[in-house]
GROMACS .gro file of C-alpha atoms in nm:
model
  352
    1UNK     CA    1   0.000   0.000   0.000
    2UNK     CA    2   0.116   0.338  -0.069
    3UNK     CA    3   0.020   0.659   0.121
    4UNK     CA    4   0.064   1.013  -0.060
    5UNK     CA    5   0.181   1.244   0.277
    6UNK     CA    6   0.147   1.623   0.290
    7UNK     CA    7   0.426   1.623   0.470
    8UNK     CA    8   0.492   1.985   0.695
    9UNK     CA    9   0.811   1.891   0.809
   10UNK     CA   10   0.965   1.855   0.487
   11UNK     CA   11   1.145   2.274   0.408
   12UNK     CA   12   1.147   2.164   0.010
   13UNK     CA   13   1.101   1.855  -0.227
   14UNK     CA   14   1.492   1.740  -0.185
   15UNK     CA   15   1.423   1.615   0.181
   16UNK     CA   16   1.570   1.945   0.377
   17UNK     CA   17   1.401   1.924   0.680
   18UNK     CA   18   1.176   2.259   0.757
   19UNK     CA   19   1.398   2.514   1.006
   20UNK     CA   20   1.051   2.530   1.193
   21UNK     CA   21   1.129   2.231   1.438
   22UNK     CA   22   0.777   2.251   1.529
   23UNK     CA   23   0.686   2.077   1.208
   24UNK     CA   24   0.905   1.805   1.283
   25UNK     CA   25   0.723   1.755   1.593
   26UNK     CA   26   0.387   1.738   1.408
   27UNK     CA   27   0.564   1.543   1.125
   28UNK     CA   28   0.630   1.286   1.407
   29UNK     CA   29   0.314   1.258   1.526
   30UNK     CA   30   0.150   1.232   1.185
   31UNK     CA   31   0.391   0.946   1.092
   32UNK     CA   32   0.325   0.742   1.439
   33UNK     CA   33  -0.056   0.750   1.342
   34UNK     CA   34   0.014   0.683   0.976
   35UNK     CA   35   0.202   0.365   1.075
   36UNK     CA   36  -0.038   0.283   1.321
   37UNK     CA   37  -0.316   0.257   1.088
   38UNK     CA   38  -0.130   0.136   0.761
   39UNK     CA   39   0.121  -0.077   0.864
   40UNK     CA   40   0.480  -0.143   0.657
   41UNK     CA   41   0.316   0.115   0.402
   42UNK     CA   42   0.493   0.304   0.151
   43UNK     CA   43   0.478   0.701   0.218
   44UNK     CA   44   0.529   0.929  -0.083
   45UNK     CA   45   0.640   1.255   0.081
   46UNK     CA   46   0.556   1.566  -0.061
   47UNK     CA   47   0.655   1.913   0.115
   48UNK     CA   48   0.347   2.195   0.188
   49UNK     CA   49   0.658   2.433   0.175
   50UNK     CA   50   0.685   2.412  -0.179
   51UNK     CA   51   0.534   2.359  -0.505
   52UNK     CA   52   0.553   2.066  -0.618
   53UNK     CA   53   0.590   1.926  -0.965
   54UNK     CA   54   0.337   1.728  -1.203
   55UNK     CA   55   0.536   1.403  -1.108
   56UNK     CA   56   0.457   1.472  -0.768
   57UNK     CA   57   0.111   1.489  -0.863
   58UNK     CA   58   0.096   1.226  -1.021
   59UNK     CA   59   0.245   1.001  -0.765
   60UNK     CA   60  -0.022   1.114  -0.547
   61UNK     CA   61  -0.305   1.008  -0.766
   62UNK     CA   62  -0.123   0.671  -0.760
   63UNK     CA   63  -0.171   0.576  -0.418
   64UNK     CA   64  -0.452   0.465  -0.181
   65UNK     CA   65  -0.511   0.750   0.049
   66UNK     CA   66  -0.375   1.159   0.044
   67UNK     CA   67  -0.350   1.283   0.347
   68UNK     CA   68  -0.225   1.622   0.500
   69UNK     CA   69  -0.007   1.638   0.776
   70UNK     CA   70  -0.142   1.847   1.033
   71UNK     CA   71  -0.021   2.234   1.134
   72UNK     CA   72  -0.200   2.584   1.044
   73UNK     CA   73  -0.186   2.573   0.682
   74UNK     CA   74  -0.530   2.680   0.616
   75UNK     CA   75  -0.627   3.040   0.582
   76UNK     CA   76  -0.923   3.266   0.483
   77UNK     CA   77  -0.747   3.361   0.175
   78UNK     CA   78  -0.524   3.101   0.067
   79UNK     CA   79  -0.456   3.277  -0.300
   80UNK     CA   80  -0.251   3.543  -0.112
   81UNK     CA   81  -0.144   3.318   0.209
   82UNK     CA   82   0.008   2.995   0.062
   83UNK     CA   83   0.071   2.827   0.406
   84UNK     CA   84   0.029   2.506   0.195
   85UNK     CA   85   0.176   2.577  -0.123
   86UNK     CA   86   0.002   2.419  -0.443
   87UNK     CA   87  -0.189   2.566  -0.736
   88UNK     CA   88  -0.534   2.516  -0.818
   89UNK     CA   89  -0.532   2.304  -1.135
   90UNK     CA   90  -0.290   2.061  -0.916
   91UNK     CA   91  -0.582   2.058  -0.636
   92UNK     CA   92  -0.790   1.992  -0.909
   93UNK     CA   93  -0.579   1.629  -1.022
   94UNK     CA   94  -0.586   1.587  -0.655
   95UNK     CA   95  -0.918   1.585  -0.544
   96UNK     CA   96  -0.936   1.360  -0.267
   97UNK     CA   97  -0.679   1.494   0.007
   98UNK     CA   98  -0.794   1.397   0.380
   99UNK     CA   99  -0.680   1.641   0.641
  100UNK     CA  100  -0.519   1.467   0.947
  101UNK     CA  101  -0.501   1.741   1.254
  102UNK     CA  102  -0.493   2.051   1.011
  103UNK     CA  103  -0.600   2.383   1.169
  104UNK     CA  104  -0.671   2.710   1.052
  105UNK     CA  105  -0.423   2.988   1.128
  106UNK     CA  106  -0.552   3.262   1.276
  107UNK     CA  107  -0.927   3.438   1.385
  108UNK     CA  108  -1.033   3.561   1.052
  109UNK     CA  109  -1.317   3.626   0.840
  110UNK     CA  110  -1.532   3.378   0.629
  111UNK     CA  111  -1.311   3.230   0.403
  112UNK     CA  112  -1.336   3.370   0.040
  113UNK     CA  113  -1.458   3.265  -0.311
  114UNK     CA  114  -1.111   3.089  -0.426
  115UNK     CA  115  -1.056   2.925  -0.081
  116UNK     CA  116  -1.375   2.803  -0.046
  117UNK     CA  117  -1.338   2.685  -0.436
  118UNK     CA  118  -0.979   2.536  -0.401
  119UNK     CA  119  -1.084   2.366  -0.043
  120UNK     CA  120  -1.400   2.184  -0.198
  121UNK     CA  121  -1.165   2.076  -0.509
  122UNK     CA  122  -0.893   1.950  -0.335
  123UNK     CA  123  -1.035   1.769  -0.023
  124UNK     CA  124  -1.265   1.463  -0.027
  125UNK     CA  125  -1.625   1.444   0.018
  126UNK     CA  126  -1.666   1.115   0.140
  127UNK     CA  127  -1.427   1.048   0.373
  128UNK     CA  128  -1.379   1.278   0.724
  129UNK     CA  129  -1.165   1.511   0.756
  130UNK     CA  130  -0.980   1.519   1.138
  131UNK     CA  131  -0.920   1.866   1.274
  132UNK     CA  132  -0.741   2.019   1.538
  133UNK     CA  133  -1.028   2.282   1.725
  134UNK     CA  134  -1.354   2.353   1.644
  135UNK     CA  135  -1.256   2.684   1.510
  136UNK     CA  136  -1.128   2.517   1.237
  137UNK     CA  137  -1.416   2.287   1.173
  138UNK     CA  138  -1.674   2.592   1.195
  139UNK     CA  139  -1.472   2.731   0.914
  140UNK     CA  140  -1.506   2.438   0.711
  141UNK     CA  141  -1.863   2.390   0.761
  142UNK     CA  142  -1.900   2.751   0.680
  143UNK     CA  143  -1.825   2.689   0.318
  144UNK     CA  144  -2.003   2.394   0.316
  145UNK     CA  145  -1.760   2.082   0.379
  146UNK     CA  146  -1.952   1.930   0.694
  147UNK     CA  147  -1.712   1.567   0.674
  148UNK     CA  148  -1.533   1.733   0.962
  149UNK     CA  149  -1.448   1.545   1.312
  150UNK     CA  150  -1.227   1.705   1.553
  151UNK     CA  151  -1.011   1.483   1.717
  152UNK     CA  152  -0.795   1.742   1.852
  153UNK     CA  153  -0.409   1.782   1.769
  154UNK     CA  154  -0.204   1.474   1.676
  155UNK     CA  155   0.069   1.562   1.842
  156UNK     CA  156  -0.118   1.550   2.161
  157UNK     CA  157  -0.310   1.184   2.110
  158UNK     CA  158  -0.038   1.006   2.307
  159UNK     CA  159  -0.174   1.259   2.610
  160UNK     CA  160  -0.451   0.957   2.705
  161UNK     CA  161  -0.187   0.721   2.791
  162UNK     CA  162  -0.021   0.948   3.101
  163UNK     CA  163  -0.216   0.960   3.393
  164UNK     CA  164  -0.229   1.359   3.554
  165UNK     CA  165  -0.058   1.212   3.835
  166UNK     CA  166   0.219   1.135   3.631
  167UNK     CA  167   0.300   1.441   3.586
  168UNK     CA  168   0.443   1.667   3.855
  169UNK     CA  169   0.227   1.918   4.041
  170UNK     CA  170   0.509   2.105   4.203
  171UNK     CA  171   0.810   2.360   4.089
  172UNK     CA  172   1.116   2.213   3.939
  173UNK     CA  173   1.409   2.371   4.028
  174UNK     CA  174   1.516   2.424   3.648
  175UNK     CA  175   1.304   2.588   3.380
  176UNK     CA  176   1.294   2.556   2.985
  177UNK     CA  177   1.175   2.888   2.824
  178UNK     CA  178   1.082   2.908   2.457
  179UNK     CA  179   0.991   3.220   2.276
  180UNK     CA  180   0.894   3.301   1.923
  181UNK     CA  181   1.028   3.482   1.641
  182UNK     CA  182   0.699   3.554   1.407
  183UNK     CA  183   0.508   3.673   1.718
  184UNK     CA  184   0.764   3.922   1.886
  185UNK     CA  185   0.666   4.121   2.229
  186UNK     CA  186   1.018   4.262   2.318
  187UNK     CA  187   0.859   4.414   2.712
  188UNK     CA  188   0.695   4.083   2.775
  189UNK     CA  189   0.921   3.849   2.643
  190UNK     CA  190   1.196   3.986   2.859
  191UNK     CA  191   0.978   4.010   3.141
  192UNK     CA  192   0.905   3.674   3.125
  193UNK     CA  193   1.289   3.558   3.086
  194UNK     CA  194   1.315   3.773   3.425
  195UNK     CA  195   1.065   3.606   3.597
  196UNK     CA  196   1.192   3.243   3.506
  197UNK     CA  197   1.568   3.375   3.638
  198UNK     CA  198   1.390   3.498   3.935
  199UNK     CA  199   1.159   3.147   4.007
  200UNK     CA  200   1.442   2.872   3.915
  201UNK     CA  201   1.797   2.804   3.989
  202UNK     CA  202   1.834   2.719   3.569
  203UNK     CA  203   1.667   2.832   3.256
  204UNK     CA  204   1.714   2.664   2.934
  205UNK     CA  205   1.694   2.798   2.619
  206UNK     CA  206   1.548   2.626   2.261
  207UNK     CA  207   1.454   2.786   2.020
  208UNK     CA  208   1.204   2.587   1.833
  209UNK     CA  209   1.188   2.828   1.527
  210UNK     CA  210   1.471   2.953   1.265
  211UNK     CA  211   1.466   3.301   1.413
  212UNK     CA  212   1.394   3.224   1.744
  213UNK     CA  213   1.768   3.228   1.901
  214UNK     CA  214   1.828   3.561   1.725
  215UNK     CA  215   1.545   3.688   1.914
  216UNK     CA  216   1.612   3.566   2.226
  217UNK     CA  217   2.040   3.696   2.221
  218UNK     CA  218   1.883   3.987   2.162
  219UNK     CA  219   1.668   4.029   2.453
  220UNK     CA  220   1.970   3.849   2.655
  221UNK     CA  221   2.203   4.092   2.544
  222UNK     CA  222   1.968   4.363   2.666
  223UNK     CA  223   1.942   4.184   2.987
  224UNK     CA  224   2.288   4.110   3.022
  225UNK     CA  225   2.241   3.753   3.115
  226UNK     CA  226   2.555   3.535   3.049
  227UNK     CA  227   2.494   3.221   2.844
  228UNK     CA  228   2.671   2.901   2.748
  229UNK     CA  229   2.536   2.690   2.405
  230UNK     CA  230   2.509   2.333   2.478
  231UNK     CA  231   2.506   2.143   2.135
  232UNK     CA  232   2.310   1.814   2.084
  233UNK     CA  233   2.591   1.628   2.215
  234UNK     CA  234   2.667   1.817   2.545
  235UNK     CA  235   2.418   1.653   2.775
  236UNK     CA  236   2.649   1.544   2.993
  237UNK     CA  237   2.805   1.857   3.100
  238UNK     CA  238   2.493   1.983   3.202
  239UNK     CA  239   2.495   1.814   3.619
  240UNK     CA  240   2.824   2.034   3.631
  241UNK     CA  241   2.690   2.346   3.464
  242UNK     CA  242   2.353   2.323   3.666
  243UNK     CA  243   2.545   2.367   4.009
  244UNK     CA  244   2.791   2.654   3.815
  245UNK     CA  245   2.644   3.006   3.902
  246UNK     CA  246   2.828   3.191   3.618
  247UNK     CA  247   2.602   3.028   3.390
  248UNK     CA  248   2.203   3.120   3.478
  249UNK     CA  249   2.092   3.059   3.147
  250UNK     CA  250   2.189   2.739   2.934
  251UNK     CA  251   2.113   2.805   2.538
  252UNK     CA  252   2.076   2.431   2.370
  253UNK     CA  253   2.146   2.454   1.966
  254UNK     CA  254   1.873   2.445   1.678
  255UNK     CA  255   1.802   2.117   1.638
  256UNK     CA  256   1.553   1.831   1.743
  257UNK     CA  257   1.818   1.603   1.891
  258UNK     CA  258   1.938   1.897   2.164
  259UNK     CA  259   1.570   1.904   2.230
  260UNK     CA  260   1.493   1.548   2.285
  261UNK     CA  261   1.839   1.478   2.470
  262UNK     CA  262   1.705   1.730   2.705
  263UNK     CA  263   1.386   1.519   2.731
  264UNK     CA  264   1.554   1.183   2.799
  265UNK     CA  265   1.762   1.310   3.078
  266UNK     CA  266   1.722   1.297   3.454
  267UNK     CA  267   1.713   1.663   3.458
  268UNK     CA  268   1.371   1.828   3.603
  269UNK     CA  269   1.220   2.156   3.443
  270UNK     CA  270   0.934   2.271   3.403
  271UNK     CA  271   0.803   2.452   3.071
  272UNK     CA  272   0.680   2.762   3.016
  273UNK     CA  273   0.688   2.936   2.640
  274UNK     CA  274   0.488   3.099   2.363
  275UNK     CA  275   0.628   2.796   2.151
  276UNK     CA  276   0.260   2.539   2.175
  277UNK     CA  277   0.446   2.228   1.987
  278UNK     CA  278   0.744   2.215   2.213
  279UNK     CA  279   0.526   2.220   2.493
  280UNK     CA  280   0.315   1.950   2.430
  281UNK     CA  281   0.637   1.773   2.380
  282UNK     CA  282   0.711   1.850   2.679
  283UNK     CA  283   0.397   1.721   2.863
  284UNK     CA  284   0.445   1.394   2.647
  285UNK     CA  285   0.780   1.350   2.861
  286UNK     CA  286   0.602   1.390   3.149
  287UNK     CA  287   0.737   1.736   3.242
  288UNK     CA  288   0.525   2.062   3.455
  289UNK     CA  289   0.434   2.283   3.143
  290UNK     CA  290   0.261   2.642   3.099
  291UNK     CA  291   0.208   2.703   2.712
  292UNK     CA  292   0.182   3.075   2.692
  293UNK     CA  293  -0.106   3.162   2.426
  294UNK     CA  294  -0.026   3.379   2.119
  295UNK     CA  295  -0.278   3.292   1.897
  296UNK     CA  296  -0.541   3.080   1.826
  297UNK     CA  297  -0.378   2.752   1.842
  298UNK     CA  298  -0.344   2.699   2.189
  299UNK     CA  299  -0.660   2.941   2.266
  300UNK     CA  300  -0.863   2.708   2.072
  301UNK     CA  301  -0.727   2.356   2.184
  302UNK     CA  302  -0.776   2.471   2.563
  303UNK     CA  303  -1.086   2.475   2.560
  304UNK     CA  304  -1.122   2.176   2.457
  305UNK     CA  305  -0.819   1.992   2.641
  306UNK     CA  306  -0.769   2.158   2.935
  307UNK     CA  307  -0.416   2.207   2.805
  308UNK     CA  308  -0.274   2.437   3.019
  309UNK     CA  309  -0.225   2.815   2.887
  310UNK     CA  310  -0.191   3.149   3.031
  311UNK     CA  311  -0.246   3.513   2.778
  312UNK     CA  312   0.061   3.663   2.730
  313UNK     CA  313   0.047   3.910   2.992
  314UNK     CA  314  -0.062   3.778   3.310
  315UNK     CA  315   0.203   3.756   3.520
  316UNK     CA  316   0.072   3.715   3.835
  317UNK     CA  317  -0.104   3.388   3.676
  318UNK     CA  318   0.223   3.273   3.562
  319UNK     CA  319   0.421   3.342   3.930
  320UNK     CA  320   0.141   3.139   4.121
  321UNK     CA  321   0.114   2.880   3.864
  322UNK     CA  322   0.552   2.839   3.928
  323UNK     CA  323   0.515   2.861   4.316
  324UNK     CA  324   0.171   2.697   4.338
  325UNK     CA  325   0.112   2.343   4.284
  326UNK     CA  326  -0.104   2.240   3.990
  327UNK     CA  327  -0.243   1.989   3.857
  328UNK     CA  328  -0.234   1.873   3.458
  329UNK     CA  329  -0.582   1.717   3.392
  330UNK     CA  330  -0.586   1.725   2.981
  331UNK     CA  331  -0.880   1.571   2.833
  332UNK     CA  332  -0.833   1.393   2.465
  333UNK     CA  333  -1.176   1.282   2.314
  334UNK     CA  334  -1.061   0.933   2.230
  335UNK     CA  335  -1.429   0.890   2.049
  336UNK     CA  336  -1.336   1.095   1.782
  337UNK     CA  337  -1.021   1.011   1.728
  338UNK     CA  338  -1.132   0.647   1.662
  339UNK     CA  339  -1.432   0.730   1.449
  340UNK     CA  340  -1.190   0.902   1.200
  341UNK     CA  341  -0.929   0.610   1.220
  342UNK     CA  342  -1.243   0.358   1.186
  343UNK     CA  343  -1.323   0.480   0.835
  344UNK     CA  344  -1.014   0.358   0.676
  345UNK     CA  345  -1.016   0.015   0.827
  346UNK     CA  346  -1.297  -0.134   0.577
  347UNK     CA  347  -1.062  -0.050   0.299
  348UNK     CA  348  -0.762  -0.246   0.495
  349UNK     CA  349  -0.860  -0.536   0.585
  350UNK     CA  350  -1.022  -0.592   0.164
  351UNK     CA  351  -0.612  -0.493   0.089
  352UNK     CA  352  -0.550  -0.757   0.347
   0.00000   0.00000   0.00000
């Protein structure tokens, strides 16, 4: 069997993986559920980056199901906002895309004429499309595609298998900060960096996003806080470098291994960022985590999760949530997420 993948965290048709390493956290998430319901399939990768080429159509059209990785790439006007790039006579080869955890990317209006055009062309009508809010599915239904579950973000399903217990209710001594480069607030961002050095005897630095490092050496430079990069394979040195004052802020390098070695240590942090991806990776390792709300994304899946988010500037939300304990409680409707996987397993088990 082959599967035609939308892939997000592909930056370009060559196999460059995207700079944004929050697509390869949703890129990992789609493939785990991909493999869980297909098997030793065959995956035909095509970037959403990029445009791809007629071959890459027509490899699509080739296999049994085209889906599309989930992350924001739809948008009121997708003529003029190409979050997923691909032209209208390719959507109309296509057809029969299914969306796996997409969401919209911002509050906006009613989508117009050539989205709602280009989103009836390319996406199927019979089978259901899974979603990551109900924002996103109200905009759907708005221009008439009702074959819309949501199931909630992929990258979150593994969420039902940790128990809230699991997951610690008091203040770490360390902290991981994130920040974000598309979504700058200069005043709060450093305030925030202040208040982590203020609550916790580390903080660690990742930036998730290509500009996101930039960003934050800026406001550290403002701040004057020394720093030390620890690169994917410096781990190790970091039970020294905890108990070293010089160093109150510990900047790991771009990449998802730093990230993940981070994760598989014995070190304790809690999370607290603008960055949603990283920390729902994050809870998924069973760490304390406080995703700070920027847009709609983590507005959205809140209220339907009980993931747990703070706005931007409430501070005195964020200091009691460090000193206070709290529990995680995050609530994955496990119903829905099956009745979308249930639709494809008809078509299985007569490939079987």
């Amino acid at each position: 069997m082959k599967i035609c993948l939308f892939d997000p965290g592909l930056e370009n048709n060559n196999g460059t993986p995207s700079a944004n390493l929050g697509d390869l956290i949703i890129q990992e998430a789609v493939d785990r559920e991909i493999n869980s319901l297909f098997g030793n399939c065959e995956i035909i990768r095509i970037a959403t980056h990029t445009y791809p080429t007629q071959e890459h159509i027509n490899l699509a059209r080739k296999c049994s199901f085209i889906l599309v990785g989930g992350t924001n790439l739809l948008h009121w006007r997708m003529k003029e906002q190409r979050q997923w790039m691909i032209l209208l006579k390719q959507k109309m080869q296509i057809r029969r895309a299914v969306l796996l955890g997409v969401g919209w990317r911002s509050y906006e209006q009613t989508p117009d004429f050539y989205t709602s055009l280009s989103l009836k062309t390319v996406l199927s009508n019979r089978l259901f499309h899974s979603v990551r809010d109900n924002y996103t599915k109200m905009q759907l239904q708005t221009i008439g595609i009702k074959n819309v579950i949501n199931t909630g973000c992929p990258t979150m399903w593994p969420i039902r298998h940790i128990e809230s217990k699991e997951i610690p209710q008091e203040k770490s001594e360390n902290a991981l900060v994130m920040l974000t480069d598309y979504s700058k607030e200069p005043d709060l961002d450093r305030k925030l960096l202040e208040l982590a050095l203020s609550k916790y005897k580390k903080v660690f630095i990742w930036s998730q996003g290509r500009g996101d490092m930039q960003y934050v050496c800026d406001l550290l430079s403002v701040t004057d806080f020394p720093t030390i990069v620890l690169g994917k394979s410096a781990i190790n040195q970091i039970s020294s470098l905890i108990s070293d004052t010089r160093f109150p802020v510990l900047v790991l390098e771009h990449s998802i291994q730093a990230f993940e070695n981070l994760l598989n240590s014995q070190i304790q942090f809690d999370y607290i960022g603008t960055r949603l991806h990283g920390g729902i990776k994050c809870l998924l390792s069973k760490r304390r985590s406080l995703i700070i709300a920027i847009d709609n994304r983590a507005k959205e899946i809140a209220k339907e999760t009980g993931l747990p988010t703070v706005s931007r500037a409430d501070f005195d939300y964020m200091s009691k949530w460090i000193d206070e304990p709290h529990n995680t409680n995050i609530q994955i409707d496990i119903d829905a997420i099956n009745a979308w996987k249930s639709q494809f397993k008809q078509f299985i088990s007569k490939v079987a």
